[in-house]
JSON list of C-alpha atoms in Angstrom, two decimals:
[
{"chain": "K", "resi": 1, "resn": "VAL", "atom": "CA", "xyz": [-106.56, 10.70, 69.96]},
{"chain": "K", "resi": 2, "resn": "ALA", "atom": "CA", "xyz": [-107.19, 12.59, 73.20]},
{"chain": "K", "resi": 3, "resn": "VAL", "atom": "CA", "xyz": [-105.29, 15.08, 75.34]},
{"chain": "K", "resi": 4, "resn": "LEU", "atom": "CA", "xyz": [-105.39, 13.82, 78.95]},
{"chain": "K", "resi": 5, "resn": "ALA", "atom": "CA", "xyz": [-103.14, 16.52, 80.40]},
{"chain": "K", "resi": 6, "resn": "ARG", "atom": "CA", "xyz": [-101.45, 19.68, 79.19]},
{"chain": "K", "resi": 7, "resn": "PRO", "atom": "CA", "xyz": [-99.09, 22.19, 80.84]},
{"chain": "K", "resi": 8, "resn": "SER", "atom": "CA", "xyz": [-100.66, 24.37, 83.51]},
{"chain": "K", "resi": 9, "resn": "ASP", "atom": "CA", "xyz": [-98.56, 27.31, 82.29]},
{"chain": "K", "resi": 10, "resn": "GLU", "atom": "CA", "xyz": [-100.14, 28.63, 79.10]},
{"chain": "K", "resi": 11, "resn": "ALA", "atom": "CA", "xyz": [-96.71, 29.76, 77.89]},
{"chain": "K", "resi": 12, "resn": "LEU", "atom": "CA", "xyz": [-95.73, 26.08, 77.63]},
{"chain": "K", "resi": 13, "resn": "CYS", "atom": "CA", "xyz": [-98.84, 25.12, 75.62]},
{"chain": "K", "resi": 14, "resn": "TRP", "atom": "CA", "xyz": [-98.82, 24.90, 71.85]},
{"chain": "K", "resi": 15, "resn": "THR", "atom": "CA", "xyz": [-100.78, 27.67, 70.17]},
{"chain": "K", "resi": 16, "resn": "ALA", "atom": "CA", "xyz": [-101.83, 27.64, 66.54]},
{"chain": "K", "resi": 17, "resn": "PRO", "atom": "CA", "xyz": [-101.30, 30.74, 64.40]},
{"chain": "K", "resi": 18, "resn": "HIS", "atom": "CA", "xyz": [-104.97, 30.47, 63.39]},
{"chain": "K", "resi": 19, "resn": "ALA", "atom": "CA", "xyz": [-106.36, 30.04, 66.92]},
{"chain": "K", "resi": 20, "resn": "ASP", "atom": "CA", "xyz": [-109.87, 31.38, 67.33]},
{"chain": "K", "resi": 21, "resn": "SER", "atom": "CA", "xyz": [-109.01, 33.72, 70.17]},
{"chain": "K", "resi": 22, "resn": "GLU", "atom": "CA", "xyz": [-106.86, 34.14, 73.24]},
{"chain": "K", "resi": 23, "resn": "ASP", "atom": "CA", "xyz": [-109.73, 32.77, 75.30]},
{"chain": "K", "resi": 24, "resn": "ASP", "atom": "CA", "xyz": [-109.36, 29.28, 73.84]},
{"chain": "K", "resi": 25, "resn": "PHE", "atom": "CA", "xyz": [-107.61, 28.11, 76.99]},
{"chain": "K", "resi": 26, "resn": "ALA", "atom": "CA", "xyz": [-110.41, 29.41, 79.20]},
{"chain": "K", "resi": 27, "resn": "GLY", "atom": "CA", "xyz": [-113.75, 27.74, 79.76]},
{"chain": "K", "resi": 28, "resn": "CYS", "atom": "CA", "xyz": [-112.60, 24.26, 78.74]},
{"chain": "K", "resi": 29, "resn": "LYS", "atom": "CA", "xyz": [-114.34, 22.43, 81.56]},
{"chain": "K", "resi": 30, "resn": "GLY", "atom": "CA", "xyz": [-116.79, 19.89, 80.24]},
{"chain": "K", "resi": 31, "resn": "LYS", "atom": "CA", "xyz": [-115.69, 20.32, 76.63]},
{"chain": "K", "resi": 32, "resn": "GLU", "atom": "CA", "xyz": [-112.54, 20.11, 74.58]},
{"chain": "K", "resi": 33, "resn": "CYS", "atom": "CA", "xyz": [-110.61, 23.29, 73.84]},
{"chain": "K", "resi": 34, "resn": "SER", "atom": "CA", "xyz": [-110.44, 24.20, 70.17]},
{"chain": "K", "resi": 35, "resn": "LEU", "atom": "CA", "xyz": [-106.68, 24.57, 70.59]},
{"chain": "K", "resi": 36, "resn": "ASP", "atom": "CA", "xyz": [-106.47, 21.00, 71.89]},
{"chain": "K", "resi": 37, "resn": "LYS", "atom": "CA", "xyz": [-108.33, 19.82, 68.78]},
{"chain": "K", "resi": 38, "resn": "GLN", "atom": "CA", "xyz": [-105.92, 21.68, 66.52]},
{"chain": "K", "resi": 39, "resn": "PHE", "atom": "CA", "xyz": [-102.99, 20.40, 68.58]},
{"chain": "K", "resi": 40, "resn": "LYS", "atom": "CA", "xyz": [-104.13, 16.78, 68.14]},
{"chain": "K", "resi": 41, "resn": "LEU", "atom": "CA", "xyz": [-104.59, 17.22, 64.39]},
{"chain": "K", "resi": 42, "resn": "GLU", "atom": "CA", "xyz": [-101.18, 18.84, 63.93]},
{"chain": "K", "resi": 43, "resn": "LEU", "atom": "CA", "xyz": [-99.45, 16.26, 66.16]},
{"chain": "K", "resi": 44, "resn": "CYS", "atom": "CA", "xyz": [-100.97, 13.35, 64.22]},
{"chain": "K", "resi": 45, "resn": "GLN", "atom": "CA", "xyz": [-99.93, 14.90, 60.91]},
{"chain": "K", "resi": 46, "resn": "GLN", "atom": "CA", "xyz": [-96.34, 15.42, 62.07]},
{"chain": "K", "resi": 47, "resn": "LEU", "atom": "CA", "xyz": [-96.10, 11.94, 63.63]},
{"chain": "K", "resi": 48, "resn": "SER", "atom": "CA", "xyz": [-97.38, 10.42, 60.39]},
{"chain": "K", "resi": 49, "resn": "ALA", "atom": "CA", "xyz": [-94.89, 12.47, 58.35]},
{"chain": "K", "resi": 50, "resn": "TRP", "atom": "CA", "xyz": [-92.02, 11.40, 60.62]},
{"chain": "K", "resi": 51, "resn": "LEU", "atom": "CA", "xyz": [-92.98, 7.71, 60.74]},
{"chain": "K", "resi": 52, "resn": "GLY", "atom": "CA", "xyz": [-93.78, 7.42, 57.04]},
{"chain": "K", "resi": 53, "resn": "TRP", "atom": "CA", "xyz": [-96.85, 5.96, 55.36]},
{"chain": "K", "resi": 54, "resn": "ALA", "atom": "CA", "xyz": [-95.59, 2.34, 55.53]},
{"chain": "K", "resi": 55, "resn": "ALA", "atom": "CA", "xyz": [-95.21, 2.39, 59.32]},
{"chain": "K", "resi": 56, "resn": "CYS", "atom": "CA", "xyz": [-98.60, 4.07, 59.77]},
{"chain": "K", "resi": 57, "resn": "ALA", "atom": "CA", "xyz": [-100.28, 1.54, 57.50]},
{"chain": "K", "resi": 58, "resn": "PHE", "atom": "CA", "xyz": [-98.61, -1.73, 58.50]},
{"chain": "K", "resi": 59, "resn": "ALA", "atom": "CA", "xyz": [-96.53, -1.44, 61.69]},
{"chain": "K", "resi": 60, "resn": "SER", "atom": "CA", "xyz": [-97.93, -2.46, 65.07]},
{"chain": "K", "resi": 61, "resn": "TRP", "atom": "CA", "xyz": [-97.98, 0.02, 67.93]},
{"chain": "K", "resi": 62, "resn": "GLU", "atom": "CA", "xyz": [-95.25, -1.98, 69.66]},
{"chain": "K", "resi": 63, "resn": "VAL", "atom": "CA", "xyz": [-92.97, -1.48, 66.64]},
{"chain": "K", "resi": 64, "resn": "ILE", "atom": "CA", "xyz": [-93.89, 2.22, 66.42]},
{"chain": "K", "resi": 65, "resn": "CYS", "atom": "CA", "xyz": [-93.20, 2.74, 70.13]},
{"chain": "K", "resi": 66, "resn": "ARG", "atom": "CA", "xyz": [-89.80, 1.05, 69.81]},
{"chain": "K", "resi": 67, "resn": "SER", "atom": "CA", "xyz": [-89.01, 3.22, 66.80]},
{"chain": "K", "resi": 68, "resn": "ILE", "atom": "CA", "xyz": [-89.92, 6.40, 68.70]},
{"chain": "K", "resi": 69, "resn": "ALA", "atom": "CA", "xyz": [-87.99, 5.28, 71.79]},
{"chain": "K", "resi": 70, "resn": "SER", "atom": "CA", "xyz": [-84.84, 4.57, 69.77]},
{"chain": "K", "resi": 71, "resn": "LYS", "atom": "CA", "xyz": [-85.01, 7.87, 67.87]},
{"chain": "K", "resi": 72, "resn": "GLN", "atom": "CA", "xyz": [-86.39, 10.26, 70.48]},
{"chain": "K", "resi": 73, "resn": "GLU", "atom": "CA", "xyz": [-83.97, 13.08, 69.71]},
{"chain": "K", "resi": 74, "resn": "ASP", "atom": "CA", "xyz": [-84.79, 12.88, 66.01]},
{"chain": "K", "resi": 75, "resn": "LEU", "atom": "CA", "xyz": [-88.54, 13.09, 66.65]},
{"chain": "K", "resi": 76, "resn": "VAL", "atom": "CA", "xyz": [-88.05, 15.95, 69.15]},
{"chain": "K", "resi": 77, "resn": "ARG", "atom": "CA", "xyz": [-86.08, 17.85, 66.52]},
{"chain": "K", "resi": 78, "resn": "HIS", "atom": "CA", "xyz": [-88.75, 17.14, 63.88]},
{"chain": "K", "resi": 79, "resn": "LEU", "atom": "CA", "xyz": [-91.58, 18.42, 66.10]},
{"chain": "K", "resi": 80, "resn": "ASN", "atom": "CA", "xyz": [-89.63, 21.53, 67.12]},
{"chain": "K", "resi": 81, "resn": "GLU", "atom": "CA", "xyz": [-88.79, 22.33, 63.50]},
{"chain": "K", "resi": 82, "resn": "THR", "atom": "CA", "xyz": [-92.38, 21.89, 62.32]},
{"chain": "K", "resi": 83, "resn": "MET", "atom": "CA", "xyz": [-95.32, 22.41, 64.65]},
{"chain": "K", "resi": 84, "resn": "PHE", "atom": "CA", "xyz": [-93.31, 24.27, 67.33]},
{"chain": "K", "resi": 85, "resn": "ASP", "atom": "CA", "xyz": [-91.15, 26.26, 64.91]},
{"chain": "K", "resi": 86, "resn": "PHE", "atom": "CA", "xyz": [-92.88, 29.60, 65.60]},
{"chain": "K", "resi": 87, "resn": "ALA", "atom": "CA", "xyz": [-94.08, 28.82, 69.12]},
{"chain": "K", "resi": 88, "resn": "ASP", "atom": "CA", "xyz": [-92.65, 30.27, 72.33]},
{"chain": "K", "resi": 89, "resn": "CYS", "atom": "CA", "xyz": [-92.28, 26.74, 73.69]},
{"chain": "K", "resi": 90, "resn": "GLN", "atom": "CA", "xyz": [-90.68, 23.57, 72.40]},
{"chain": "K", "resi": 91, "resn": "VAL", "atom": "CA", "xyz": [-90.45, 19.87, 73.20]},
{"chain": "K", "resi": 92, "resn": "ALA", "atom": "CA", "xyz": [-87.59, 19.06, 75.59]},
{"chain": "K", "resi": 93, "resn": "ARG", "atom": "CA", "xyz": [-88.13, 15.30, 75.86]},
{"chain": "K", "resi": 94, "resn": "LEU", "atom": "CA", "xyz": [-90.73, 12.76, 74.85]},
{"chain": "K", "resi": 95, "resn": "GLN", "atom": "CA", "xyz": [-91.61, 9.21, 75.81]},
{"chain": "K", "resi": 96, "resn": "PRO", "atom": "CA", "xyz": [-93.90, 6.63, 74.17]},
{"chain": "K", "resi": 97, "resn": "ILE", "atom": "CA", "xyz": [-95.86, 4.55, 76.69]},
{"chain": "K", "resi": 98, "resn": "CYS", "atom": "CA", "xyz": [-97.67, 1.28, 75.95]},
{"chain": "K", "resi": 99, "resn": "ILE", "atom": "CA", "xyz": [-100.04, 0.01, 78.67]},
{"chain": "K", "resi": 100, "resn": "ASN", "atom": "CA", "xyz": [-101.38, -3.54, 78.24]},
{"chain": "K", "resi": 101, "resn": "GLY", "atom": "CA", "xyz": [-104.26, -4.67, 80.41]},
{"chain": "K", "resi": 102, "resn": "CYS", "atom": "CA", "xyz": [-106.04, -7.96, 80.95]},
{"chain": "K", "resi": 103, "resn": "LEU", "atom": "CA", "xyz": [-109.59, -8.48, 82.17]},
{"chain": "K", "resi": 104, "resn": "GLY", "atom": "CA", "xyz": [-109.61, -12.25, 82.62]},
{"chain": "K", "resi": 105, "resn": "GLN", "atom": "CA", "xyz": [-111.16, -15.34, 81.12]},
{"chain": "K", "resi": 106, "resn": "LEU", "atom": "CA", "xyz": [-114.17, -15.01, 78.80]},
{"chain": "K", "resi": 107, "resn": "PRO", "atom": "CA", "xyz": [-117.13, -17.32, 78.39]},
{"chain": "K", "resi": 108, "resn": "GLU", "atom": "CA", "xyz": [-116.79, -19.95, 75.66]},
{"chain": "K", "resi": 109, "resn": "ASP", "atom": "CA", "xyz": [-119.46, -18.32, 73.48]},
{"chain": "K", "resi": 110, "resn": "ALA", "atom": "CA", "xyz": [-117.35, -15.18, 73.04]},
{"chain": "K", "resi": 111, "resn": "GLY", "atom": "CA", "xyz": [-115.03, -16.77, 70.51]},
{"chain": "K", "resi": 112, "resn": "ASP", "atom": "CA", "xyz": [-116.52, -14.88, 67.54]},
{"chain": "K", "resi": 113, "resn": "ILE", "atom": "CA", "xyz": [-115.78, -11.40, 68.96]},
{"chain": "K", "resi": 114, "resn": "LEU", "atom": "CA", "xyz": [-112.98, -9.69, 67.07]},
{"chain": "K", "resi": 115, "resn": "SER", "atom": "CA", "xyz": [-110.76, -6.74, 67.89]},
{"chain": "K", "resi": 116, "resn": "VAL", "atom": "CA", "xyz": [-111.92, -3.16, 67.53]},
{"chain": "K", "resi": 117, "resn": "GLY", "atom": "CA", "xyz": [-109.43, -0.33, 67.58]},
{"chain": "K", "resi": 118, "resn": "TYR", "atom": "CA", "xyz": [-108.90, 3.28, 66.67]},
{"chain": "K", "resi": 119, "resn": "LEU", "atom": "CA", "xyz": [-106.74, 4.90, 64.04]},
{"chain": "K", "resi": 120, "resn": "GLN", "atom": "CA", "xyz": [-104.49, 7.85, 64.80]},
{"chain": "K", "resi": 121, "resn": "ASN", "atom": "CA", "xyz": [-107.14, 10.26, 63.54]},
{"chain": "K", "resi": 122, "resn": "GLY", "atom": "CA", "xyz": [-109.63, 8.92, 66.07]},
{"chain": "K", "resi": 123, "resn": "LYS", "atom": "CA", "xyz": [-111.93, 7.08, 63.65]},
{"chain": "K", "resi": 124, "resn": "LYS", "atom": "CA", "xyz": [-113.00, 3.50, 64.19]},
{"chain": "K", "resi": 125, "resn": "GLN", "atom": "CA", "xyz": [-111.45, 0.79, 62.10]},
{"chain": "K", "resi": 126, "resn": "GLY", "atom": "CA", "xyz": [-112.53, -2.76, 61.39]},
{"chain": "K", "resi": 127, "resn": "GLY", "atom": "CA", "xyz": [-115.19, -4.91, 62.98]},
{"chain": "K", "resi": 128, "resn": "ALA", "atom": "CA", "xyz": [-118.91, -5.09, 62.40]},
{"chain": "K", "resi": 129, "resn": "LYS", "atom": "CA", "xyz": [-121.51, -3.12, 64.33]},
{"chain": "K", "resi": 130, "resn": "ALA", "atom": "CA", "xyz": [-122.35, -6.23, 66.31]},
{"chain": "K", "resi": 131, "resn": "VAL", "atom": "CA", "xyz": [-118.73, -6.51, 67.40]},
{"chain": "K", "resi": 132, "resn": "ALA", "atom": "CA", "xyz": [-118.59, -2.87, 68.49]},
{"chain": "K", "resi": 133, "resn": "LYS", "atom": "CA", "xyz": [-121.85, -3.31, 70.36]},
{"chain": "K", "resi": 134, "resn": "ALA", "atom": "CA", "xyz": [-120.46, -6.35, 72.16]},
{"chain": "K", "resi": 135, "resn": "LEU", "atom": "CA", "xyz": [-117.35, -4.44, 73.19]},
{"chain": "K", "resi": 136, "resn": "ASP", "atom": "CA", "xyz": [-119.04, -1.24, 74.34]},
{"chain": "K", "resi": 137, "resn": "PRO", "atom": "CA", "xyz": [-119.65, -2.51, 77.91]},
{"chain": "K", "resi": 138, "resn": "ARG", "atom": "CA", "xyz": [-115.95, -3.42, 78.13]},
{"chain": "K", "resi": 139, "resn": "ARG", "atom": "CA", "xyz": [-114.95, 0.14, 77.26]},
{"chain": "K", "resi": 140, "resn": "GLN", "atom": "CA", "xyz": [-117.01, 1.38, 80.17]},
{"chain": "K", "resi": 141, "resn": "ARG", "atom": "CA", "xyz": [-115.19, -1.01, 82.50]},
{"chain": "K", "resi": 142, "resn": "LEU", "atom": "CA", "xyz": [-111.62, 0.09, 81.77]},
{"chain": "K", "resi": 143, "resn": "ALA", "atom": "CA", "xyz": [-111.04, 0.26, 85.51]},
{"chain": "K", "resi": 144, "resn": "GLU", "atom": "CA", "xyz": [-111.26, -3.55, 85.58]},
{"chain": "K", "resi": 145, "resn": "PHE", "atom": "CA", "xyz": [-108.42, -4.17, 83.11]},
{"chain": "K", "resi": 146, "resn": "LYS", "atom": "CA", "xyz": [-105.32, -4.88, 85.17]},
{"chain": "K", "resi": 147, "resn": "LEU", "atom": "CA", "xyz": [-101.57, -4.62, 84.69]},
{"chain": "K", "resi": 148, "resn": "GLN", "atom": "CA", "xyz": [-99.25, -6.04, 87.36]},
{"chain": "K", "resi": 149, "resn": "GLY", "atom": "CA", "xyz": [-101.81, -5.60, 90.13]},
{"chain": "K", "resi": 150, "resn": "ARG", "atom": "CA", "xyz": [-102.93, -2.14, 89.02]},
{"chain": "K", "resi": 151, "resn": "THR", "atom": "CA", "xyz": [-105.86, -1.33, 86.80]},
{"chain": "K", "resi": 152, "resn": "VAL", "atom": "CA", "xyz": [-105.25, 0.50, 83.53]},
{"chain": "K", "resi": 153, "resn": "LYS", "atom": "CA", "xyz": [-107.32, 3.40, 84.84]},
{"chain": "K", "resi": 154, "resn": "GLU", "atom": "CA", "xyz": [-105.05, 3.66, 87.90]},
{"chain": "K", "resi": 155, "resn": "GLN", "atom": "CA", "xyz": [-102.02, 3.72, 85.59]},
{"chain": "K", "resi": 156, "resn": "LEU", "atom": "CA", "xyz": [-103.56, 6.47, 83.47]},
{"chain": "K", "resi": 157, "resn": "ASP", "atom": "CA", "xyz": [-104.55, 8.47, 86.55]},
{"chain": "K", "resi": 158, "resn": "LYS", "atom": "CA", "xyz": [-100.97, 8.24, 87.85]},
{"chain": "K", "resi": 159, "resn": "PHE", "atom": "CA", "xyz": [-99.50, 9.57, 84.59]},
{"chain": "K", "resi": 160, "resn": "VAL", "atom": "CA", "xyz": [-102.04, 12.40, 84.53]},
{"chain": "K", "resi": 161, "resn": "ALA", "atom": "CA", "xyz": [-101.47, 13.26, 88.21]},
{"chain": "K", "resi": 162, "resn": "ASP", "atom": "CA", "xyz": [-97.70, 13.35, 87.68]},
{"chain": "K", "resi": 163, "resn": "ALA", "atom": "CA", "xyz": [-98.19, 15.61, 84.64]},
{"chain": "K", "resi": 164, "resn": "HIS", "atom": "CA", "xyz": [-100.38, 18.01, 86.61]},
{"chain": "K", "resi": 165, "resn": "LYS", "atom": "CA", "xyz": [-97.86, 18.04, 89.45]},
{"chain": "K", "resi": 166, "resn": "ARG", "atom": "CA", "xyz": [-95.02, 18.97, 87.10]},
{"chain": "K", "resi": 167, "resn": "GLY", "atom": "CA", "xyz": [-97.06, 21.51, 85.15]},
{"chain": "K", "resi": 168, "resn": "ASP", "atom": "CA", "xyz": [-95.00, 21.24, 81.95]},
{"chain": "K", "resi": 169, "resn": "VAL", "atom": "CA", "xyz": [-96.18, 17.95, 80.46]},
{"chain": "K", "resi": 170, "resn": "TYR", "atom": "CA", "xyz": [-98.58, 16.86, 77.72]},
{"chain": "K", "resi": 171, "resn": "ILE", "atom": "CA", "xyz": [-100.13, 13.40, 78.02]},
{"chain": "K", "resi": 172, "resn": "ILE", "atom": "CA", "xyz": [-101.74, 12.32, 74.74]},
{"chain": "K", "resi": 173, "resn": "VAL", "atom": "CA", "xyz": [-103.66, 9.08, 74.07]},
{"chain": "K", "resi": 174, "resn": "LEU", "atom": "CA", "xyz": [-102.68, 8.03, 70.55]},
{"chain": "K", "resi": 175, "resn": "ASP", "atom": "CA", "xyz": [-104.70, 4.82, 70.48]},
{"chain": "K", "resi": 176, "resn": "GLN", "atom": "CA", "xyz": [-106.82, 2.58, 72.69]},
{"chain": "K", "resi": 177, "resn": "ARG", "atom": "CA", "xyz": [-107.93, -0.92, 71.72]},
{"chain": "K", "resi": 178, "resn": "PHE", "atom": "CA", "xyz": [-110.03, -3.66, 73.26]},
{"chain": "K", "resi": 179, "resn": "PHE", "atom": "CA", "xyz": [-109.77, -7.18, 71.89]},
{"chain": "K", "resi": 180, "resn": "CYS", "atom": "CA", "xyz": [-109.98, -10.89, 72.62]},
{"chain": "K", "resi": 181, "resn": "GLN", "atom": "CA", "xyz": [-106.87, -13.03, 72.72]},
{"chain": "K", "resi": 182, "resn": "GLN", "atom": "CA", "xyz": [-106.38, -16.75, 72.95]},
{"chain": "K", "resi": 183, "resn": "ASP", "atom": "CA", "xyz": [-102.78, -17.66, 73.72]},
{"chain": "K", "resi": 184, "resn": "ASP", "atom": "CA", "xyz": [-103.31, -21.30, 72.74]},
{"chain": "K", "resi": 185, "resn": "SER", "atom": "CA", "xyz": [-105.57, -21.51, 69.71]},
{"chain": "K", "resi": 186, "resn": "GLN", "atom": "CA", "xyz": [-106.63, -25.05, 70.59]},
{"chain": "K", "resi": 187, "resn": "THR", "atom": "CA", "xyz": [-107.18, -25.19, 74.32]},
{"chain": "K", "resi": 188, "resn": "GLY", "atom": "CA", "xyz": [-106.21, -21.83, 75.80]},
{"chain": "K", "resi": 189, "resn": "PRO", "atom": "CA", "xyz": [-108.83, -19.62, 77.47]},
{"chain": "K", "resi": 190, "resn": "LEU", "atom": "CA", "xyz": [-110.09, -16.45, 75.82]},
{"chain": "K", "resi": 191, "resn": "GLN", "atom": "CA", "xyz": [-109.16, -13.23, 77.58]},
{"chain": "K", "resi": 192, "resn": "TRP", "atom": "CA", "xyz": [-110.21, -9.64, 77.19]},
{"chain": "K", "resi": 193, "resn": "ARG", "atom": "CA", "xyz": [-107.17, -7.46, 76.56]},
{"chain": "K", "resi": 194, "resn": "SER", "atom": "CA", "xyz": [-106.72, -3.71, 76.35]},
{"chain": "K", "resi": 195, "resn": "LYS", "atom": "CA", "xyz": [-103.89, -1.72, 74.78]},
{"chain": "K", "resi": 196, "resn": "THR", "atom": "CA", "xyz": [-103.44, 1.98, 75.52]},
{"chain": "K", "resi": 197, "resn": "ILE", "atom": "CA", "xyz": [-100.76, 3.99, 73.70]},
{"chain": "K", "resi": 198, "resn": "LEU", "atom": "CA", "xyz": [-99.64, 7.28, 75.25]},
{"chain": "K", "resi": 199, "resn": "LEU", "atom": "CA", "xyz": [-97.17, 9.93, 74.20]},
{"chain": "K", "resi": 200, "resn": "ARG", "atom": "CA", "xyz": [-95.63, 12.03, 76.98]},
{"chain": "K", "resi": 201, "resn": "LEU", "atom": "CA", "xyz": [-94.16, 15.39, 75.97]},
{"chain": "K", "resi": 202, "resn": "GLU", "atom": "CA", "xyz": [-92.07, 17.47, 78.37]},
{"chain": "K", "resi": 203, "resn": "MET", "atom": "CA", "xyz": [-92.17, 21.13, 77.33]},
{"chain": "K", "resi": 204, "resn": "GLN", "atom": "CA", "xyz": [-89.76, 24.00, 77.84]},
{"chain": "K", "resi": 205, "resn": "MET", "atom": "CA", "xyz": [-89.52, 27.63, 76.74]},
{"chain": "K", "resi": 206, "resn": "GLN", "atom": "CA", "xyz": [-87.65, 28.46, 73.57]},
{"chain": "K", "resi": 207, "resn": "THR", "atom": "CA", "xyz": [-84.20, 29.89, 74.25]},
{"chain": "K", "resi": 208, "resn": "ARG", "atom": "CA", "xyz": [-83.78, 33.13, 72.34]},
{"chain": "K", "resi": 209, "resn": "MET", "atom": "CA", "xyz": [-80.69, 35.33, 72.50]},
{"chain": "K", "resi": 210, "resn": "ALA", "atom": "CA", "xyz": [-79.75, 38.56, 70.76]},
{"chain": "K", "resi": 211, "resn": "VAL", "atom": "CA", "xyz": [-76.20, 38.19, 69.49]},
{"chain": "K", "resi": 212, "resn": "GLN", "atom": "CA", "xyz": [-74.00, 40.52, 67.48]},
{"chain": "K", "resi": 213, "resn": "LEU", "atom": "CA", "xyz": [-71.71, 38.68, 65.09]},
{"chain": "K", "resi": 214, "resn": "ASP", "atom": "CA", "xyz": [-68.15, 39.88, 64.65]},
{"chain": "K", "resi": 215, "resn": "TRP", "atom": "CA", "xyz": [-65.78, 38.34, 62.15]},
{"chain": "K", "resi": 216, "resn": "THR", "atom": "CA", "xyz": [-62.12, 38.65, 61.39]},
{"chain": "K", "resi": 217, "resn": "ALA", "atom": "CA", "xyz": [-60.72, 38.20, 57.92]},
{"chain": "K", "resi": 218, "resn": "PRO", "atom": "CA", "xyz": [-58.28, 35.29, 57.63]},
{"chain": "K", "resi": 219, "resn": "SER", "atom": "CA", "xyz": [-54.59, 36.06, 57.55]},
{"chain": "K", "resi": 220, "resn": "THR", "atom": "CA", "xyz": [-52.21, 34.83, 54.93]},
{"chain": "K", "resi": 221, "resn": "GLU", "atom": "CA", "xyz": [-50.95, 32.15, 57.30]},
{"chain": "K", "resi": 222, "resn": "ASP", "atom": "CA", "xyz": [-54.34, 31.13, 58.72]},
{"chain": "K", "resi": 223, "resn": "LEU", "atom": "CA", "xyz": [-57.08, 30.73, 56.13]},
{"chain": "K", "resi": 224, "resn": "ASP", "atom": "CA", "xyz": [-59.81, 30.02, 58.70]},
{"chain": "K", "resi": 225, "resn": "LEU", "atom": "CA", "xyz": [-62.46, 32.72, 59.11]},
{"chain": "K", "resi": 226, "resn": "CYS", "atom": "CA", "xyz": [-62.92, 33.72, 62.78]},
{"chain": "K", "resi": 227, "resn": "VAL", "atom": "CA", "xyz": [-66.53, 34.50, 63.75]},
{"chain": "K", "resi": 228, "resn": "ARG", "atom": "CA", "xyz": [-67.47, 35.61, 67.29]},
{"chain": "K", "resi": 229, "resn": "GLY", "atom": "CA", "xyz": [-70.85, 36.13, 68.92]},
{"chain": "K", "resi": 230, "resn": "ILE", "atom": "CA", "xyz": [-71.23, 38.97, 71.42]},
{"chain": "K", "resi": 231, "resn": "ASN", "atom": "CA", "xyz": [-74.35, 39.35, 73.60]},
{"chain": "K", "resi": 232, "resn": "LEU", "atom": "CA", "xyz": [-75.92, 42.62, 74.81]},
{"chain": "K", "resi": 233, "resn": "ALA", "atom": "CA", "xyz": [-73.64, 42.63, 77.87]},
{"chain": "K", "resi": 234, "resn": "GLY", "atom": "CA", "xyz": [-70.56, 42.64, 75.66]},
{"chain": "K", "resi": 235, "resn": "GLU", "atom": "CA", "xyz": [-69.67, 39.07, 76.54]},
{"chain": "K", "resi": 236, "resn": "GLU", "atom": "CA", "xyz": [-68.48, 36.58, 73.96]},
{"chain": "K", "resi": 237, "resn": "VAL", "atom": "CA", "xyz": [-70.81, 33.61, 73.65]}
]
């Protein structure tokens, strides 16, 4: 898990109650902010709680992305009621993004290379050391994996640039995998594939309003209790 972009306005950034200091947002060049580390940990915990252990353990990222896309409002509400409950900001909208890339045909002797991926907590899963060693050069060449004429790196750079231009967006990499795929198990060519899973969060400030509540006791004819909210300007809201 990695934070590729975060809001330029600190007021729209998540802050942990146990943050080390107010300077955590400063001096982050060349290293990861401690707040970003805490943000990733909390986000993964809340995503796992929302998805459930079965989905985290067995569902593919395609299934998880479809689940998030079909229940965006529910996940937004869950995040705002948990990790953003006491924050000055909240999630306005979110979007799961799945980027699939293809490098091209592999040599015939690459048939024994298996997939290597990453779990949500950032640790490696599966595959022997020899497999990881064989894939390492491919990770360094992400710019060569293509999707509809664009490289995966160009796609990522576009999302990050758009986020920086808006100034109110988080771009988080939830998972990134590199693997071999043979569409036809008998005669089809082997291809290097990449899968990058992003979560895009649009942030907004919490709306807080001081309201005085006024209620009227129900009459004998009307048993409904009438409750009104009046703001500081004396207007009914």
